[in-house]
CSV table of C-alpha atoms in Angstrom, one decimal:
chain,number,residue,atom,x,y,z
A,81,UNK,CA,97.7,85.1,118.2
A,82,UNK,CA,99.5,88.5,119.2
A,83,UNK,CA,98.9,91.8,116.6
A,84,UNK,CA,101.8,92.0,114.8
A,85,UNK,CA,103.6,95.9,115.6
A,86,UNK,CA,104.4,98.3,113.5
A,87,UNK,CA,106.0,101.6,115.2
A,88,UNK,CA,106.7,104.7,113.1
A,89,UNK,CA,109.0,106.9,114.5
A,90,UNK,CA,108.7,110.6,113.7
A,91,UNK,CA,105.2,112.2,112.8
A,92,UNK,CA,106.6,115.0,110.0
A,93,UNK,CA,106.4,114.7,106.6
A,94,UNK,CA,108.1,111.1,106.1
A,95,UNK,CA,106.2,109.5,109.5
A,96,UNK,CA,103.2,110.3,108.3
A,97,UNK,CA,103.9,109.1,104.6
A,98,UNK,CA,105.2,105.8,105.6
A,99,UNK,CA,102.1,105.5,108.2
A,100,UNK,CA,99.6,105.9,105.4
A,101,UNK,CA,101.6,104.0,102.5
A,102,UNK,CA,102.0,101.0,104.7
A,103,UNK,CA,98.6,100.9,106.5
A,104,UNK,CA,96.8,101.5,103.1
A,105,UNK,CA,99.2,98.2,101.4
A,106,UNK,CA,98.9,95.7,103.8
A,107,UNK,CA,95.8,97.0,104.6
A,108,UNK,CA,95.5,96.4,108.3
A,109,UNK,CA,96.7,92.9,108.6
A,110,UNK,CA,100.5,90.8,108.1
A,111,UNK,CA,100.4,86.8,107.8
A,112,UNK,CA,97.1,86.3,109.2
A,113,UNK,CA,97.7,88.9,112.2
A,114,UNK,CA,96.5,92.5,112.8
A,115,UNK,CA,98.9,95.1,112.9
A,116,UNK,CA,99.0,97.4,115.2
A,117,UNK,CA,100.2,100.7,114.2
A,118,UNK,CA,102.1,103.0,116.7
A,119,UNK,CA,102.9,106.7,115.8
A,120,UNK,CA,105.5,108.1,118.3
A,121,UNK,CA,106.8,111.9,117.9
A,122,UNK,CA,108.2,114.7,120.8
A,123,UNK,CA,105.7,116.8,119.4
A,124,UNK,CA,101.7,116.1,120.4
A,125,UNK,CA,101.0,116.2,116.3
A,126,UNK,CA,101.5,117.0,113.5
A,127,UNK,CA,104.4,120.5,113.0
A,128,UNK,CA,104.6,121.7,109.7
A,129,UNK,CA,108.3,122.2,109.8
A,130,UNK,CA,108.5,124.2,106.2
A,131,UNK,CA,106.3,126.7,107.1
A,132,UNK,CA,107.7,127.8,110.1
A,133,UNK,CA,108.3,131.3,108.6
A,134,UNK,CA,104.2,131.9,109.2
A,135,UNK,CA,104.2,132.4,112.4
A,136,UNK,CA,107.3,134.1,112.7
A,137,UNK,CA,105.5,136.6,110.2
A,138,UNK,CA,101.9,136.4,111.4
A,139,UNK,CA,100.0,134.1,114.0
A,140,UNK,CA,98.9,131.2,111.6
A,141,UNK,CA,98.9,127.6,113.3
A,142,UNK,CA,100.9,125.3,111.7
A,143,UNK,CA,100.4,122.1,114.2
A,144,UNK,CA,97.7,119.5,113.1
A,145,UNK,CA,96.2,117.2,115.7
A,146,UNK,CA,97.1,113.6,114.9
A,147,UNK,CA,92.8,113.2,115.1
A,148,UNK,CA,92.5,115.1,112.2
A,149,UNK,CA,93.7,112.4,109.7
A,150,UNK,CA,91.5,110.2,108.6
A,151,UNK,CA,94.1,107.4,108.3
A,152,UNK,CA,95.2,108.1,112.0
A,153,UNK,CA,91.8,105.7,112.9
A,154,UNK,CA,92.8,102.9,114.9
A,155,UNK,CA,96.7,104.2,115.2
A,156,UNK,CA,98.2,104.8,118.3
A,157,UNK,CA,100.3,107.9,119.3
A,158,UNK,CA,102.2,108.3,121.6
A,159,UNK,CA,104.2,111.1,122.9
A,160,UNK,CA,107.8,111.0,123.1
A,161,UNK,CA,111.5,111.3,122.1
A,162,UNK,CA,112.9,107.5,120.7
A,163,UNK,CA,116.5,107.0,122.5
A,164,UNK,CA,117.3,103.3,121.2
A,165,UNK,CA,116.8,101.0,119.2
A,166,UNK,CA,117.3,97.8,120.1
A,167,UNK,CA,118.4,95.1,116.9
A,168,UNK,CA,118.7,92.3,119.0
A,169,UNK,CA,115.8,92.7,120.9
A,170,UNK,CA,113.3,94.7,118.4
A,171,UNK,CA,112.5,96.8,120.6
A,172,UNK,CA,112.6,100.5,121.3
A,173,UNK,CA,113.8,102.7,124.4
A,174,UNK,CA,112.1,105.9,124.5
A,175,UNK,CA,111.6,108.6,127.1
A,176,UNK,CA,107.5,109.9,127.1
A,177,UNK,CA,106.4,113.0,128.0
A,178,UNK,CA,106.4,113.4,132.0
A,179,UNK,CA,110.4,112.0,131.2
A,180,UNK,CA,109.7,108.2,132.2
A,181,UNK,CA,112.0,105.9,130.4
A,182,UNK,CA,109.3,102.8,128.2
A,183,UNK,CA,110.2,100.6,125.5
A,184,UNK,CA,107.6,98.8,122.8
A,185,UNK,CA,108.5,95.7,120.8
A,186,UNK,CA,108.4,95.9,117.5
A,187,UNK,CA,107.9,93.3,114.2
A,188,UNK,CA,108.2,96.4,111.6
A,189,UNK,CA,109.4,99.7,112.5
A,190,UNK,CA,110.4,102.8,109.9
A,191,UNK,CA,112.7,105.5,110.8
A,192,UNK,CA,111.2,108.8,109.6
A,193,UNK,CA,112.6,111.7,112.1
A,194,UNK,CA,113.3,113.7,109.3
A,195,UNK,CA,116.0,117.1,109.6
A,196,UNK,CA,116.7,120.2,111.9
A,197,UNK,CA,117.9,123.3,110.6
A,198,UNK,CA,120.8,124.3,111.4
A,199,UNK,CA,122.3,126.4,114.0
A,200,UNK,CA,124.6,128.6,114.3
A,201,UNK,CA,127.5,128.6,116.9
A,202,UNK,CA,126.0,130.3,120.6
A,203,UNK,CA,128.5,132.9,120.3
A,204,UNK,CA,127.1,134.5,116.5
A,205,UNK,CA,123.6,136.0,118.5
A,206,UNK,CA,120.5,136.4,115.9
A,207,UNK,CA,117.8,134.0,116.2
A,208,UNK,CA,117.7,130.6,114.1
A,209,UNK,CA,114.5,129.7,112.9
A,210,UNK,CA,114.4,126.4,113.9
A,211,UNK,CA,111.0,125.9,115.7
A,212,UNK,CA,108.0,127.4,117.1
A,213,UNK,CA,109.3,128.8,119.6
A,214,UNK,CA,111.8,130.6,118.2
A,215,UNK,CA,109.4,131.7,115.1
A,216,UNK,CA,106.9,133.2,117.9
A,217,UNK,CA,110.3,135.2,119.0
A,218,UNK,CA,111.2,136.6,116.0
A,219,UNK,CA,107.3,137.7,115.0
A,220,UNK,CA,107.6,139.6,118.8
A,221,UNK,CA,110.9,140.9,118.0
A,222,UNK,CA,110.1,142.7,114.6
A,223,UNK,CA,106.5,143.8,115.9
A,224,UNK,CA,108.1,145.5,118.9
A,225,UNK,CA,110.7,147.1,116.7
A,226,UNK,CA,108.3,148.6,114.4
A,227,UNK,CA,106.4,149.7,117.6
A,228,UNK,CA,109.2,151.7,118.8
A,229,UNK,CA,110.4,153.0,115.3
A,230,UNK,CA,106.6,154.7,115.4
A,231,UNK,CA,108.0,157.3,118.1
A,232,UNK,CA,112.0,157.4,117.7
A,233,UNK,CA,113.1,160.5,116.6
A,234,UNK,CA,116.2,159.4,115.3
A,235,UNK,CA,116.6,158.9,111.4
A,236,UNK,CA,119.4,156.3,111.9
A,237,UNK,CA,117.9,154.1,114.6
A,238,UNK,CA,114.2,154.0,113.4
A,239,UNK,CA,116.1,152.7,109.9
A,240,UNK,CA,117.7,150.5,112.4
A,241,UNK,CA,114.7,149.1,114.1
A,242,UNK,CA,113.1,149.0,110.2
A,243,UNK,CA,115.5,146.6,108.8
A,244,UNK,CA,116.0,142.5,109.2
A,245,UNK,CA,118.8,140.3,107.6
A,246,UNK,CA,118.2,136.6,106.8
A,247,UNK,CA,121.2,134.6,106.6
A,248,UNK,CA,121.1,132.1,104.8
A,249,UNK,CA,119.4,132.0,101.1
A,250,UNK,CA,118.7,128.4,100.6
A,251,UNK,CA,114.3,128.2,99.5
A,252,UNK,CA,113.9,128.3,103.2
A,253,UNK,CA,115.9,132.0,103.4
A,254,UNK,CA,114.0,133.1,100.4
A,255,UNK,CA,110.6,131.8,101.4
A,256,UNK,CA,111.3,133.8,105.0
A,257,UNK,CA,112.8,136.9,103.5
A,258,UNK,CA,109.9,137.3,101.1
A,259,UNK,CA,107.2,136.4,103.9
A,260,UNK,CA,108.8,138.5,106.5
A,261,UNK,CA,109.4,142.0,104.0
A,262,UNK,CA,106.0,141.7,103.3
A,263,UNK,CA,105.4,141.3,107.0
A,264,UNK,CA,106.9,143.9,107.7
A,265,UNK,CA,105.5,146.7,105.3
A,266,UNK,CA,101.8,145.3,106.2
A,267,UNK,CA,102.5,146.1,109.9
A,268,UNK,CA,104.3,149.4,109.2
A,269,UNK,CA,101.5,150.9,107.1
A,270,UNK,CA,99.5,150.1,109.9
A,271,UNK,CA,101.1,152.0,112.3
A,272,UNK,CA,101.6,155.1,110.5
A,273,UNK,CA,105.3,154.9,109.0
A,274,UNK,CA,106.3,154.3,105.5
A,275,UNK,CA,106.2,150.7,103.9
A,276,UNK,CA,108.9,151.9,102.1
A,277,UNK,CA,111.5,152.2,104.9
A,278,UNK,CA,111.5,148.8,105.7
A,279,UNK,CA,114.8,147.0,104.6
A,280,UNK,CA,115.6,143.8,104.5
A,281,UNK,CA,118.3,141.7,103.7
A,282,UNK,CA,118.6,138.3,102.1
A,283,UNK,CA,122.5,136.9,102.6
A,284,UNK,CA,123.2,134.6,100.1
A,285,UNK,CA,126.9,132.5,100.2
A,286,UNK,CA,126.7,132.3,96.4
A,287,UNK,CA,126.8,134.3,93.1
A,288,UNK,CA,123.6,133.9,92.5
A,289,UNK,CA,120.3,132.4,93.8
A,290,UNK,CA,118.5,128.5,93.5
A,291,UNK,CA,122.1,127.0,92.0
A,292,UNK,CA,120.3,124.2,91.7
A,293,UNK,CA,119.0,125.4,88.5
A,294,UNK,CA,120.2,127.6,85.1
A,295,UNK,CA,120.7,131.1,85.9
A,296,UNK,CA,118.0,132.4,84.2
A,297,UNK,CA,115.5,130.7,87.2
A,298,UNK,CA,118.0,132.7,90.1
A,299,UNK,CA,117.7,136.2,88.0
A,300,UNK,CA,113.4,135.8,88.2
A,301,UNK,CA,113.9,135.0,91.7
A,302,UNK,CA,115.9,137.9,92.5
A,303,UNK,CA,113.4,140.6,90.6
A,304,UNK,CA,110.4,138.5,92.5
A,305,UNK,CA,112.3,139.3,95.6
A,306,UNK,CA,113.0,142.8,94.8
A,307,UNK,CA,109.4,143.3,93.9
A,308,UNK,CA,108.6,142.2,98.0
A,309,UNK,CA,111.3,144.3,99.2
A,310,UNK,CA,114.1,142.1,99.5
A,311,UNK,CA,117.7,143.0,98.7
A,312,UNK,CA,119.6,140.2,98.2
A,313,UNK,CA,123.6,140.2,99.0
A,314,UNK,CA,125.9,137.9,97.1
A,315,UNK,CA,128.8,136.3,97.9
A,316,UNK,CA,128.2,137.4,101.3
A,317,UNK,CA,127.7,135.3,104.6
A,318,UNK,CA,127.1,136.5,108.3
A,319,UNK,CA,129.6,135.7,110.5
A,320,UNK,CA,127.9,137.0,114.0
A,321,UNK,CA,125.3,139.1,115.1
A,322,UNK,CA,126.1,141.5,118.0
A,323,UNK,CA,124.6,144.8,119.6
A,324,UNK,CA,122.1,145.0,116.1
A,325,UNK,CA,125.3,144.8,114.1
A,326,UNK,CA,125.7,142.0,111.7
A,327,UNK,CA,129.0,141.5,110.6
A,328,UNK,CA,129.9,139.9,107.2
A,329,UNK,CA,132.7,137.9,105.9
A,330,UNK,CA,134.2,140.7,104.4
A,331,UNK,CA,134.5,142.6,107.1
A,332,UNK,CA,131.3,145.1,106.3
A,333,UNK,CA,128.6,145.4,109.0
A,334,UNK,CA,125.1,145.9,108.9
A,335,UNK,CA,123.1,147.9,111.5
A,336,UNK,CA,119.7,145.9,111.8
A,337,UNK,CA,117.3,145.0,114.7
A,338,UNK,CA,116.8,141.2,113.9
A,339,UNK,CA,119.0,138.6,112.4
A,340,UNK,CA,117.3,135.5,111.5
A,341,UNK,CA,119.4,132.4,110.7
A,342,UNK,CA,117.9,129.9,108.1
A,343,UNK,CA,122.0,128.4,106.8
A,344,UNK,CA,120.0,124.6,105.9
A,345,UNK,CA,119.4,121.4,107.5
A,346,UNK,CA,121.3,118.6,109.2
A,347,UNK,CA,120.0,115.2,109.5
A,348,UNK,CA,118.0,114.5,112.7
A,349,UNK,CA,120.6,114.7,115.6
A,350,UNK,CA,118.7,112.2,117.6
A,351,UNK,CA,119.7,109.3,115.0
A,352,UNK,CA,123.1,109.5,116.4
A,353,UNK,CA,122.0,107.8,120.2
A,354,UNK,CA,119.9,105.4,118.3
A,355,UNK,CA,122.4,102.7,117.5
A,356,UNK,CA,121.5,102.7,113.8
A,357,UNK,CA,124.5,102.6,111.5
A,358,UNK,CA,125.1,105.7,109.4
A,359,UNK,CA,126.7,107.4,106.9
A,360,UNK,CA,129.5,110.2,107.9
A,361,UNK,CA,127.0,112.8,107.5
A,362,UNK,CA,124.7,111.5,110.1
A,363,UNK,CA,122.3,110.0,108.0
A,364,UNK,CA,121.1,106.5,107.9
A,365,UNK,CA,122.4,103.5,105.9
A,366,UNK,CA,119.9,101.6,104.1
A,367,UNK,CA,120.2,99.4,101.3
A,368,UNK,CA,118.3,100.4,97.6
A,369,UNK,CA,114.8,99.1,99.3
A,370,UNK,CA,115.0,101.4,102.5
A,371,UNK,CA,116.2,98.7,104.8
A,372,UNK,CA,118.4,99.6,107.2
A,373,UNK,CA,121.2,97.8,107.2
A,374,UNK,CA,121.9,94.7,110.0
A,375,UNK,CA,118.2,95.4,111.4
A,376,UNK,CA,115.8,93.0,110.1
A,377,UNK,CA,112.4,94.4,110.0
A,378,UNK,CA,114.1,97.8,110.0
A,379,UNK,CA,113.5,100.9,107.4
A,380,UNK,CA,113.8,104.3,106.6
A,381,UNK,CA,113.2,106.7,104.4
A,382,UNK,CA,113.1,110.9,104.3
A,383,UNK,CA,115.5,113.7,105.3
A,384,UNK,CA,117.1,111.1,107.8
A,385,UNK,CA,117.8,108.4,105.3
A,386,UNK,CA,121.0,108.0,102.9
A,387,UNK,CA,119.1,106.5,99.9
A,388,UNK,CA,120.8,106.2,96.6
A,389,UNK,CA,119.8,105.4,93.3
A,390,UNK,CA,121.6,101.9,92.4
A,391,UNK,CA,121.4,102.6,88.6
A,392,UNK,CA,123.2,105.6,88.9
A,393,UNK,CA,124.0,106.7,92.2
A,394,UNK,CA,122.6,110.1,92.6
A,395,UNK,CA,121.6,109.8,96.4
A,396,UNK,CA,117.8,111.5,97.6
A,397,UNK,CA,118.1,115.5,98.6
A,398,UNK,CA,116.9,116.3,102.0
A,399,UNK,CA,113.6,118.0,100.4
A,400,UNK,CA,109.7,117.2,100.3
A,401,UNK,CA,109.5,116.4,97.0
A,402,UNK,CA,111.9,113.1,97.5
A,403,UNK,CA,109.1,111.7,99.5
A,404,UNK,CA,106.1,111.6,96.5
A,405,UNK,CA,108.1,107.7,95.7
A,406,UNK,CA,109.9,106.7,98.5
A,407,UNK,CA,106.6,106.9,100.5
A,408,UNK,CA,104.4,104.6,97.5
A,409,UNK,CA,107.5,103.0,97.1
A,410,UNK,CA,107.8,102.2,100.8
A,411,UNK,CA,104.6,100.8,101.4
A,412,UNK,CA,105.0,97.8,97.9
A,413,UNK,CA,108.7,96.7,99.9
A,414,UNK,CA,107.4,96.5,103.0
A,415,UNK,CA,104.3,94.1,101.2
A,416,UNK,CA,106.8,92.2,99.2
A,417,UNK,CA,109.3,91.8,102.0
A,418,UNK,CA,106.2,90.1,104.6
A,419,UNK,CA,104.9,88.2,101.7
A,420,UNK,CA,108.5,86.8,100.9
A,421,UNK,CA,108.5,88.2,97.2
A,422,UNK,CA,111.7,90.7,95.1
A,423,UNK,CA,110.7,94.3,96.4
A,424,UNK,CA,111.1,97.0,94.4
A,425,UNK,CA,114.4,99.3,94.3
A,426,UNK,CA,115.0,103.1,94.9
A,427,UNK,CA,114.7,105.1,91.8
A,428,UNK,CA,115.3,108.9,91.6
A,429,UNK,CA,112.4,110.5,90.8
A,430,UNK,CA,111.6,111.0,87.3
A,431,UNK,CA,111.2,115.0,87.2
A,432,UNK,CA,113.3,117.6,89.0
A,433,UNK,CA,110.6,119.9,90.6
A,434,UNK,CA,111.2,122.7,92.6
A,435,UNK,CA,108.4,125.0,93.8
A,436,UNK,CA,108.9,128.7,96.1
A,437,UNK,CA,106.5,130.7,98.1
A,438,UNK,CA,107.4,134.2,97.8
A,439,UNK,CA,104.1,136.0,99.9
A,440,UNK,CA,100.4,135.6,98.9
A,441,UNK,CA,99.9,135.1,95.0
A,442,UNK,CA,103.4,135.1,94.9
A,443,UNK,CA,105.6,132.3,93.7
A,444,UNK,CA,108.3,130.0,91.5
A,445,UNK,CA,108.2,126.5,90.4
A,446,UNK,CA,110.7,125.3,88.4
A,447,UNK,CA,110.1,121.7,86.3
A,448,UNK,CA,113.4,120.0,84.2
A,449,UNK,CA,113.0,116.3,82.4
A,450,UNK,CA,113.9,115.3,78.9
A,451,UNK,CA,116.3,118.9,78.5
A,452,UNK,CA,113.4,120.7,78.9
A,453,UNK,CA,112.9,123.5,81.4
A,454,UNK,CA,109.6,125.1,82.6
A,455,UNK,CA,109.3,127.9,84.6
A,456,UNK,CA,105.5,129.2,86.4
A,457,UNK,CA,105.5,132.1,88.1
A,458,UNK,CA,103.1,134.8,89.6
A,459,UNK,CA,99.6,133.3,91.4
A,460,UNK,CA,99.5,130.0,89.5
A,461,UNK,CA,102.7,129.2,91.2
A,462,UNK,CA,101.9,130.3,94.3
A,463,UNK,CA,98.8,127.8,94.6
A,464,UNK,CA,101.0,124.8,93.2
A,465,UNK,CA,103.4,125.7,96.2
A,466,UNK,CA,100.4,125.5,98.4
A,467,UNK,CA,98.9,122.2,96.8
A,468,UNK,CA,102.7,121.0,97.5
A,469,UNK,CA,102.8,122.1,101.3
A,470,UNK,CA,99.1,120.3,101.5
A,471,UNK,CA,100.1,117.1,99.9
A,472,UNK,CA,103.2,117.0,101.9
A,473,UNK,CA,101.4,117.1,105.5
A,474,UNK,CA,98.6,114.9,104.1
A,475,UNK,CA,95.8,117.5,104.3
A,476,UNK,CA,93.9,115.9,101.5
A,477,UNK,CA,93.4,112.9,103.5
A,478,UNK,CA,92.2,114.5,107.0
């Protein structure tokens, strides 16, 4: 008798999540035949994607060999970017990495490619900070500026080569501002000029910061931020960055020597050559047990998936925290669904949580359920942002 397959495609957050929830439940083995697991991801392991503001700050590694999970034992991983997938056939087209086109045939297979950030149009300049890449560029950019500020002469362009803007003031702007000021005044007191000259800017869209919570949570954030040596801007959004000029929506520039774009995430663009349906914003359909719809065998969950509540159809935000019950969630439907029993349905999870890094011992987590609010701040929250980032990229279980 053949292994049964099970490919996972996308090894971030919701890949691994899905991996683990499903090889833990069926524990190795569907109707009487071993399943084979197959991880495939562009990327030769694990990126942690939310923390892509360390090494644009400093030189911390933030890619985890697939090896290093315990539950990777036995899985397969391969290497590539998924460019079908085929309903009819289960199978799926993908193109490895020395660019040869391969497919695998699949029984179960779980869309997990997650989100990208962003970008900007070509034409607005700055750098997004969208990958590893582009975080390595914008560590070398700032590092060299502060190198040349040491011997310019000039009041106005060493303030120029001092200062940064981040556009974009979502928790991934504020993380990066906060990380990056710090950075910044670290490297400067290093090299003989004053901490206190660096500048940078936060640009945030909105009257106030986190307007996902009451007021009260954006007004701590701001004083945190002001405390790193952040200035946040309201109401203000970069419209291009040009010559170390940013220019704002209301027509006032700022002279700086790095513009970093972090304006959100999109769903992952590669869903749309996939031949999966989805919704208008690019996300895909799947019914309130993470099936995706006319593809038997076929499921998704994360960033990439449009899941809604049935009872009372709030649909999952494109964050972490979504994941702590679609991915135990996942791994009961997938058991049910081979076993020929009800599965369970989506629920939204049953505490809004959010938790912010602002620099070492620094932090915000805000907690609401029942009317009440809770607020942590200071180093307790800063560790419960790190046991999130951990628990997120499965470190507990390498």
């Amino acid at each position: 008798m053949s292994d049964f397959t099970c490919i996972i495609i996308g090894g971030g957050h919701a890949g691994l999540a899905a991996l683990k929830a499903i090889k833990e439940t069926t524990r190795g083995a569907a109707n009487g035949r071993r399943i084979r697991f197959v991880l495939i991801d562009k990327q030769p392991g694990h990126v942690r994607k939310v923390l892509l503001f360390r090494p644009a700050v400093g030189e911390e590694e933030i890619t985890i060999p697939w090896k290093h999970y315990g539950f990777s034992e036995g899985v397969e991983f391969v290497q590539g970017m998924v460019t079908f997938v085929d309903r009819e056939e289960k199978q799926i087209r993908y193109t490895d990495a020395q660019g040869k086109d391969a497919r695998i045939r699949y029984d179960l297979l779980v869309v997990a490619v997650g989100s990208v950030v962003r970008q900007p149009d070509a034409d607005q300049g700055g750098i997004s900070l969208t990958d590893q890449q582009n975080a390595a560029a914008i560590r070398k950019r700032w590092r060299a500026n502060l190198r040349q500020a040491v011997g310019e002469t000039n009041p106005k362009k060493r303030k120029q080569l001092m200062t940064a803007v981040v556009a974009g003031a979502g928790i991934s702007g504020i993380e990066t501002s906060a990380e990056l000021a710090l950075g910044m005044q670290k490297e400067a007191s290093s090299l003989g000029l004053n901490p206190s000259d660096i500048s940078v800017y936060l640009l945030s869209g909105q009257e106030r910061l986190f307007t996902e919570g009451p007021r009260k949570v954006g007004r701590k954030l701001d004083r945190i931020l002001s405390e790193c040596g952040v200035t946040v801007l309201y109401n203000r959004k970069a419209t291009r960055e040009e010559a170390g000029v940013v220019t704002l929506d209301n027509g006032d520039r700022l002279e700086t020597s790095l513009c970093i774009w972090t304006i959100g995430l999109i769903p992952n663009p590669a869903l749309r050559t996939m031949g999966l349906p989805l919704a208008p914003n690019g996300q895909v359909l799947v019914d309130e047990s993470y099936r995706v719809q006319g593809a038997p065998g076929v499921y998704s969950i994360g960033d990439c998936a449009r899941i809604v509540d049935p009872k009372n159809g709030k649909a999952a935000l494109m964050r972490c925290a979504e994941l702590a019950t679609q991915e135990h969630r996942l791994g009961k439907i997938v058991m049910a669904d081979l076993e020929g029993r009800p599965a369970p349905v989506h629920k939204s999870a049953p505490l809004d949580l959010f938790c912010i890094g602002l620099g070492e011992n620094r932090g915000l987590v805000w907690g609401h359920k029942w009317g009440f609010h809770m607020i942590i701040t200071g180093k307790p929250a800063w560790k419960f942002r790190n046991a999130a980032w951990n628990a997120g990229s499965k470190l507990r279980w390498r």
